[in-house]
GROMACS .gro file of C-alpha atoms in nm:
model
  343
    1MET     CA    1  14.757  10.674  13.571
    2LEU     CA    2  14.802  10.703  13.199
    3ARG     CA    3  14.491  10.457  13.175
    4ASN     CA    4  14.324  10.691  13.438
    5LYS     CA    5  14.365  10.962  13.273
    6ARG     CA    6  14.227  10.809  12.920
    7ASN     CA    7  13.905  10.698  13.159
    8ALA     CA    8  13.858  11.066  13.259
    9ALA     CA    9  13.884  11.179  12.883
   10THR     CA   10  13.647  10.944  12.797
   11ALA     CA   11  13.399  11.048  13.027
   12ALA     CA   12  13.425  11.430  12.993
   13LEU     CA   13  13.385  11.343  12.636
   14MET     CA   14  13.068  11.124  12.644
   15SER     CA   15  12.922  11.383  12.894
   16LEU     CA   16  12.971  11.643  12.647
   17LEU     CA   17  12.825  11.466  12.378
   18THR     CA   18  12.522  11.425  12.585
   19ILE     CA   19  12.470  11.808  12.685
   20THR     CA   20  12.519  11.869  12.346
   21GLY     CA   21  12.277  11.648  12.158
   22VAL     CA   22  12.493  11.374  12.047
   23TYR     CA   23  12.507  11.043  12.226
   24ALA     CA   24  12.529  10.718  12.165
   25ASP     CA   25  12.243  10.544  12.413
   26THR     CA   26  11.912  10.646  12.520
   27ALA     CA   27  11.708  10.475  12.770
   28ALA     CA   28  11.421  10.369  12.526
   29PRO     CA   29  11.419  10.339  12.138
   30ARG     CA   30  11.432  10.630  11.980
   31PRO     CA   31  11.109  10.592  11.782
   32VAL     CA   32  11.150  10.695  11.342
   33LYS     CA   33  10.879  10.762  11.138
   34VAL     CA   34  11.078  10.802  10.813
   35MET     CA   35  11.452  10.708  10.788
   36ILE     CA   36  11.597  10.878  10.451
   37VAL     CA   37  11.929  10.694  10.376
   38SER     CA   38  12.130  10.880  10.181
   39MET     CA   39  12.514  10.762  10.055
   40PHE     CA   40  12.719  11.026  10.080
   41GLY     CA   41  12.736  11.408  10.238
   42PRO     CA   42  12.582  11.613   9.946
   43GLU     CA   43  12.261  11.407   9.947
   44GLY     CA   44  12.207  11.358  10.315
   45GLN     CA   45  12.294  11.727  10.331
   46THR     CA   46  11.970  11.845  10.093
   47TRP     CA   47  11.746  11.681  10.325
   48LEU     CA   48  11.883  11.858  10.616
   49ASN     CA   49  11.905  12.199  10.474
   50HIS     CA   50  11.512  12.159  10.500
   51ILE     CA   51  11.412  11.877  10.779
   52HIS     CA   52  11.527  12.121  11.055
   53ALA     CA   53  11.737  11.809  11.249
   54ASN     CA   54  11.795  11.916  11.622
   55ASP     CA   55  11.903  11.594  11.750
   56ALA     CA   56  12.238  11.444  11.642
   57ILE     CA   57  12.238  11.057  11.739
   58ALA     CA   58  12.580  10.890  11.751
   59VAL     CA   59  12.580  10.514  11.658
   60PRO     CA   60  12.872  10.266  11.701
   61GLY     CA   61  12.974  10.116  11.371
   62LEU     CA   62  12.842  10.392  11.149
   63SER     CA   63  13.111  10.505  10.855
   64PRO     CA   64  13.374  10.762  11.051
   65ASP     CA   65  13.302  11.024  10.771
   66TYR     CA   66  12.939  11.021  10.907
   67PRO     CA   67  12.921  10.884  11.276
   68VAL     CA   68  12.553  11.032  11.349
   69ILE     CA   69  12.247  11.030  11.245
   70HIS     CA   70  12.016  11.359  11.215
   71CYS     CA   71  11.653  11.347  11.384
   72ASN     CA   72  11.398  11.647  11.405
   73ALA     CA   73  11.080  11.672  11.606
   74ASP     CA   74  10.869  11.499  11.371
   75ASP     CA   75  11.068  11.184  11.398
   76VAL     CA   76  11.212  11.198  11.039
   77CYS     CA   77  11.580  11.111  11.050
   78VAL     CA   78  11.883  11.083  10.799
   79LEU     CA   79  12.153  10.877  10.811
   80THR     CA   80  12.420  10.911  10.551
   81THR     CA   81  12.609  10.556  10.472
   82GLY     CA   82  12.932  10.599  10.282
   83MET     CA   83  12.975  10.509   9.909
   84GLY     CA   84  12.953  10.163   9.798
   85HIS     CA   85  12.793   9.828   9.924
   86ALA     CA   86  13.047   9.767  10.151
   87ASN     CA   87  12.913  10.086  10.373
   88ALA     CA   88  12.582  10.084  10.310
   89ALA     CA   89  12.586   9.737  10.456
   90ALA     CA   90  12.813   9.812  10.748
   91SER     CA   91  12.632  10.124  10.802
   92VAL     CA   92  12.271  10.016  10.788
   93ALA     CA   93  12.350   9.704  10.997
   94ALA     CA   94  12.481   9.932  11.246
   95LEU     CA   95  12.164  10.156  11.265
   96VAL     CA   96  11.984   9.825  11.273
   97TRP     CA   97  12.162   9.636  11.548
   98SER     CA   98  12.180   9.915  11.764
   99ARG     CA   99  11.841   9.889  11.870
  100GLN     CA  100  11.869  10.271  11.976
  101PHE     CA  101  11.573  10.328  11.760
  102ASP     CA  102  11.246  10.165  11.704
  103LEU     CA  103  11.221  10.076  11.325
  104THR     CA  104  10.951   9.837  11.330
  105LYS     CA  105  10.697  10.086  11.205
  106THR     CA  106  10.972  10.273  11.033
  107TYR     CA  107  10.943  10.416  10.654
  108PHE     CA  108  11.271  10.372  10.488
  109LEU     CA  109  11.368  10.617  10.171
  110VAL     CA  110  11.703  10.532  10.004
  111ALA     CA  111  11.780  10.818   9.826
  112GLY     CA  112  12.048  10.867   9.598
  113ILE     CA  113  12.210  10.999   9.272
  114ALA     CA  114  12.290  10.804   8.974
  115GLY     CA  115  12.416  10.763   8.645
  116ILE     CA  116  12.087  10.726   8.417
  117ASP     CA  117  12.007  10.550   8.116
  118PRO     CA  118  11.911  10.835   7.783
  119LYS     CA  119  11.661  10.596   7.661
  120GLN     CA  120  11.458  10.605   8.001
  121GLY     CA  121  11.549  10.945   8.163
  122THR     CA  122  11.779  11.243   8.125
  123LEU     CA  123  11.952  11.476   8.389
  124GLY     CA  124  11.773  11.576   8.723
  125THR     CA  125  11.534  11.271   8.644
  126ALA     CA  126  11.362  11.109   8.923
  127ALA     CA  127  11.335  10.754   8.923
  128TRP     CA  128  11.120  10.569   9.139
  129ALA     CA  129  11.188  10.205   9.131
  130ARG     CA  130  11.006   9.823   9.159
  131TYR     CA  131  11.327   9.621   9.147
  132LEU     CA  132  11.657   9.655   9.295
  133VAL     CA  133  11.913   9.466   9.019
  134ASP     CA  134  12.265   9.350   9.110
  135PHE     CA  135  12.489   9.397   8.821
  136GLY     CA  136  12.757   9.267   8.963
  137ILE     CA  137  12.703   8.922   9.074
  138GLN     CA  138  12.810   8.800   8.764
  139TRP     CA  139  13.073   8.591   8.536
  140GLU     CA  140  13.260   8.819   8.311
  141LEU     CA  141  13.489   8.701   8.054
  142ASP     CA  142  13.781   8.952   7.841
  143ALA     CA  143  13.586   9.173   7.576
  144ARG     CA  144  13.859   9.078   7.368
  145GLU     CA  145  13.807   8.727   7.440
  146ILE     CA  146  13.433   8.649   7.403
  147PRO     CA  147  13.303   8.321   7.198
  148LYS     CA  148  13.237   8.430   6.830
  149GLY     CA  149  12.837   8.536   6.814
  150TRP     CA  150  12.851   8.696   7.198
  151GLU     CA  151  12.750   9.032   7.205
  152THR     CA  152  12.873   9.080   7.554
  153GLY     CA  153  13.134   8.881   7.784
  154TYR     CA  154  12.922   8.882   8.099
  155LEU     CA  155  12.673   8.574   8.186
  156GLY     CA  156  12.491   8.467   8.523
  157ILE     CA  157  12.709   8.293   8.756
  158ASN     CA  158  12.666   7.910   8.686
  159THR     CA  159  12.533   7.952   8.350
  160ARG     CA  160  12.632   7.874   8.000
  161SER     CA  161  12.526   8.204   7.806
  162PRO     CA  162  12.467   8.569   7.853
  163ASP     CA  163  12.074   8.484   7.782
  164ASP     CA  164  12.037   8.230   8.035
  165LYS     CA  165  11.893   8.301   8.384
  166PRO     CA  166  12.124   8.232   8.693
  167PRO     CA  167  11.984   8.028   8.988
  168LEU     CA  168  11.995   8.346   9.207
  169ASP     CA  169  12.189   8.144   9.454
  170TYR     CA  170  12.272   8.481   9.646
  171ARG     CA  171  11.947   8.537   9.712
  172THR     CA  172  12.032   8.920   9.663
  173GLU     CA  173  12.047   8.940   9.275
  174VAL     CA  174  11.709   9.090   9.261
  175PHE     CA  175  11.469   9.274   9.492
  176GLN     CA  176  11.097   9.360   9.450
  177LEU     CA  177  10.939   9.645   9.650
  178ASN     CA  178  10.618   9.715   9.755
  179GLU     CA  179  10.390   9.803   9.486
  180PRO     CA  180  10.153   9.993   9.708
  181LEU     CA  181  10.438  10.189   9.862
  182LEU     CA  182  10.579  10.270   9.497
  183GLN     CA  183  10.252  10.374   9.382
  184LYS     CA  184  10.165  10.590   9.648
  185ALA     CA  185  10.534  10.723   9.637
  186LEU     CA  186  10.428  10.797   9.232
  187ALA     CA  187  10.093  10.966   9.306
  188LEU     CA  188  10.258  11.220   9.565
  189SER     CA  189  10.572  11.291   9.360
  190LYS     CA  190  10.401  11.338   8.974
  191ASP     CA  191  10.331  11.691   8.994
  192ALA     CA  192  10.650  11.786   9.155
  193LYS     CA  193  10.882  12.101   9.017
  194LEU     CA  194  11.197  11.990   8.953
  195SER     CA  195  11.537  12.165   8.974
  196ASP     CA  196  11.764  12.180   8.631
  197SER     CA  197  12.061  12.352   8.529
  198LYS     CA  198  12.181  12.589   8.236
  199GLU     CA  199  12.458  12.309   8.204
  200ALA     CA  200  12.217  12.016   8.197
  201GLN     CA  201  12.024  12.156   7.930
  202ALA     CA  202  12.376  12.231   7.695
  203PHE     CA  203  12.466  11.849   7.807
  204ARG     CA  204  12.144  11.703   7.721
  205ALA     CA  205  12.091  11.933   7.385
  206LYS     CA  206  12.385  11.648   7.240
  207TYR     CA  207  12.159  11.383   7.230
  208ALA     CA  208  11.876  11.329   6.956
  209TYR     CA  209  11.624  11.173   7.104
  210ALA     CA  210  11.396  11.192   7.402
  211PRO     CA  211  11.364  11.179   7.743
  212ALA     CA  212  11.746  11.240   7.683
  213ASN     CA  213  11.670  11.579   7.537
  214LYS     CA  214  11.380  11.635   7.729
  215PRO     CA  215  11.346  11.818   8.088
  216PRO     CA  216  11.361  11.615   8.404
  217VAL     CA  217  11.061  11.447   8.520
  218VAL     CA  218  10.926  11.216   8.813
  219THR     CA  219  10.919  10.830   8.669
  220GLN     CA  220  10.887  10.474   8.736
  221CYS     CA  221  11.211  10.288   8.641
  222ASP     CA  222  11.444  10.021   8.779
  223THR     CA  223  11.783  10.064   8.946
  224LEU     CA  224  12.104   9.840   8.894
  225ALA     CA  225  12.392   9.837   9.171
  226GLY     CA  226  12.725   9.750   9.103
  227ASP     CA  227  13.014   9.897   9.215
  228THR     CA  228  13.216   9.930   8.895
  229TRP     CA  229  13.122  10.247   8.737
  230PHE     CA  230  13.061  10.165   8.353
  231SER     CA  231  13.046  10.394   8.050
  232GLY     CA  232  12.925  10.291   7.716
  233ALA     CA  233  12.615  10.151   7.491
  234LYS     CA  234  12.724   9.786   7.515
  235LEU     CA  235  12.771   9.754   7.872
  236GLY     CA  236  12.423  10.003   7.899
  237GLU     CA  237  12.227   9.731   7.661
  238ARG     CA  238  12.408   9.501   7.890
  239ALA     CA  239  12.252   9.666   8.202
  240ARG     CA  240  11.880   9.644   8.029
  241ASP     CA  241  11.947   9.271   7.904
  242TRP     CA  242  12.054   9.169   8.298
  243THR     CA  243  11.783   9.374   8.424
  244LYS     CA  244  11.525   9.212   8.175
  245LEU     CA  245  11.648   8.875   8.253
  246LEU     CA  246  11.648   8.875   8.654
  247THR     CA  247  11.302   9.041   8.664
  248ASP     CA  248  11.149   8.755   8.399
  249GLY     CA  249  11.126   9.084   8.152
  250LYS     CA  250  10.933   9.309   8.345
  251GLY     CA  251  11.189   9.519   8.488
  252VAL     CA  252  11.330   9.849   8.320
  253TYR     CA  253  11.691   9.951   8.408
  254CYS     CA  254  11.699  10.313   8.437
  255THR     CA  255  11.942  10.401   8.696
  256THR     CA  256  12.288  10.268   8.785
  257GLN     CA  257  12.431  10.341   9.117
  258GLN     CA  258  12.662  10.105   9.405
  259GLU     CA  259  12.452  10.062   9.691
  260ASP     CA  260  12.058   9.962   9.709
  261ASN     CA  261  12.098   9.561   9.701
  262ALA     CA  262  12.324   9.632  10.031
  263THR     CA  263  12.134   9.824  10.207
  264TYR     CA  264  11.776   9.603  10.092
  265GLU     CA  265  11.961   9.305  10.243
  266VAL     CA  266  12.055   9.447  10.617
  267LEU     CA  267  11.678   9.587  10.586
  268LYS     CA  268  11.548   9.211  10.496
  269ARG     CA  269  11.780   9.039  10.766
  270GLY     CA  270  11.650   9.281  11.026
  271ALA     CA  271  11.281   9.246  10.920
  272ALA     CA  272  11.377   8.862  10.992
  273ALA     CA  273  11.474   8.950  11.333
  274GLY     CA  274  11.171   9.158  11.377
  275LEU     CA  275  11.366   9.490  11.350
  276THR     CA  276  11.231   9.628  11.058
  277ASP     CA  277  10.960   9.581  10.776
  278VAL     CA  278  11.051   9.618  10.405
  279SER     CA  279  10.717   9.634  10.264
  280ARG     CA  280  10.814  10.006  10.401
  281VAL     CA  281  11.098  10.044  10.187
  282ALA     CA  282  11.097  10.309   9.925
  283VAL     CA  283  11.394  10.371   9.663
  284LEU     CA  284  11.426  10.715   9.463
  285ARG     CA  285  11.742  10.804   9.194
  286THR     CA  286  11.825  11.084   9.048
  287GLY     CA  287  11.979  11.094   8.699
  288SER     CA  288  12.361  11.276   8.753
  289ASP     CA  289  12.528  11.151   8.436
  290PHE     CA  290  12.447  10.968   8.125
  291ASP     CA  291  12.565  10.616   8.152
  292ARG     CA  292  12.635  10.637   7.795
  293PRO     CA  293  12.783  10.956   7.533
  294PRO     CA  294  12.621  11.110   7.284
  295LYS     CA  295  12.642  11.058   6.940
  296GLY     CA  296  13.007  11.177   6.851
  297MET     CA  297  13.159  11.118   7.188
  298SER     CA  298  13.381  10.844   7.317
  299ALA     CA  299  13.289  10.644   7.581
  300MET     CA  300  13.558  10.727   7.776
  301ASP     CA  301  13.509  11.100   7.745
  302ASN     CA  302  13.184  11.077   7.882
  303LEU     CA  303  13.285  10.849   8.178
  304LEU     CA  304  13.640  11.146   8.251
  305GLY     CA  305  13.399  11.399   8.196
  306TYR     CA  306  13.083  11.298   8.400
  307GLN     CA  307  13.118  11.581   8.646
  308GLN     CA  308  13.103  11.846   8.350
  309GLN     CA  309  12.719  11.739   8.242
  310GLY     CA  310  12.574  11.957   8.480
  311GLY     CA  311  12.329  11.696   8.597
  312PHE     CA  312  12.487  11.662   8.976
  313VAL     CA  313  12.321  11.969   9.143
  314PRO     CA  314  11.963  11.937   8.985
  315ALA     CA  315  11.999  11.522   9.080
  316VAL     CA  316  12.114  11.625   9.437
  317GLN     CA  317  11.826  11.883   9.495
  318ASN     CA  318  11.584  11.660   9.291
  319LEU     CA  319  11.610  11.383   9.581
  320TYR     CA  320  11.443  11.603   9.828
  321LEU     CA  321  11.186  11.802   9.547
  322ALA     CA  322  11.057  11.426   9.444
  323GLY     CA  323  11.089  11.251   9.790
  324TRP     CA  324  10.949  11.524   9.989
  325PRO     CA  325  10.593  11.469   9.917
  326LEU     CA  326  10.617  11.107  10.058
  327VAL     CA  327  10.771  11.181  10.377
  328ASP     CA  328  10.546  11.480  10.399
  329ASN     CA  329  10.224  11.260  10.368
  330ILE     CA  330  10.367  10.949  10.590
  331VAL     CA  331  10.433  11.252  10.877
  332LYS     CA  332  10.106  11.449  10.844
  333HIS     CA  333   9.910  11.130  10.804
  334TRP     CA  334  10.061  10.931  11.085
  335ALA     CA  335   9.785  10.787  11.204
  336GLN     CA  336   9.659  10.624  10.852
  337TRP     CA  337  10.076  10.551  10.748
  338GLN     CA  338  10.116  10.390  11.090
  339GLU     CA  339   9.970  10.072  11.051
  340GLY     CA  340  10.097  10.061  10.646
  341VAL     CA  341  10.019  10.182  10.376
  342PRO     CA  342   9.684  10.313  10.310
  343GLN     CA  343   9.497  10.216  10.073
   0.00000   0.00000   0.00000
């Protein structure tokens, strides 16, 4: 009897979800022109505030905090994965392998806030990435016990010093995004009018150099993934050096976040199965806080007080302001974008 009641309740719930537009199955995979990948609520909400997404599609395996994907009539959808590389990988894998969506021609815009290097950007800066670099796949020695002459306790796995490039055995340490798509994103968004705040202006004024003390702009520099948040000049310098090392001197470290290598690896595996196309992946990160303090402030105070820097609100708003020109162009000119990045 209890089992029958449970089955009846489940059937009633699924019927209600279908009626209200929240459903777990469709007769055919739903086509998607652009899938926006956000990591937590405010990042996704800034898009939902603008794109008029009327469909909410439940996908088994998504984060319990964000169990549905929102889509609008123009086939623009928003996925929120949950924060950190494990949540990102699990949620993107659930999306790809659900086969509820036709993702073979979909453009993926990974759009999230991040820490930022004050030598490359400022609070609110919108940075399109060429390289995705994993900061977590390293060996680490306690900083109090590093060998004499070393500047850092970090070194690549199976190397002998911090200056040795590792063999990249994990195959997820560094990814290069599609250059034509990157250049198109930059060209479309370079004149975007970005948001700012009085609090961000006051905090960035503590830095004696540009671009840290300048208003935010759209730029190109690269992003570093690692689930351990860090603060301080020494760790920031290691982030710069690590990015250079893994990209053979071509990459420029700019933003620090947690998820992007995990997200890209799932999409790459989907591409191997013919379900996605990684030449259609763009990554946009906006600076919400500095990765190292201004002169006179400790690294600890910079980290513990990251929310007081004033960059969170403009960074979230600038995800849409810098990302929308690309999304809008794809939708309006789909006949050209459908077969690949227009030349």
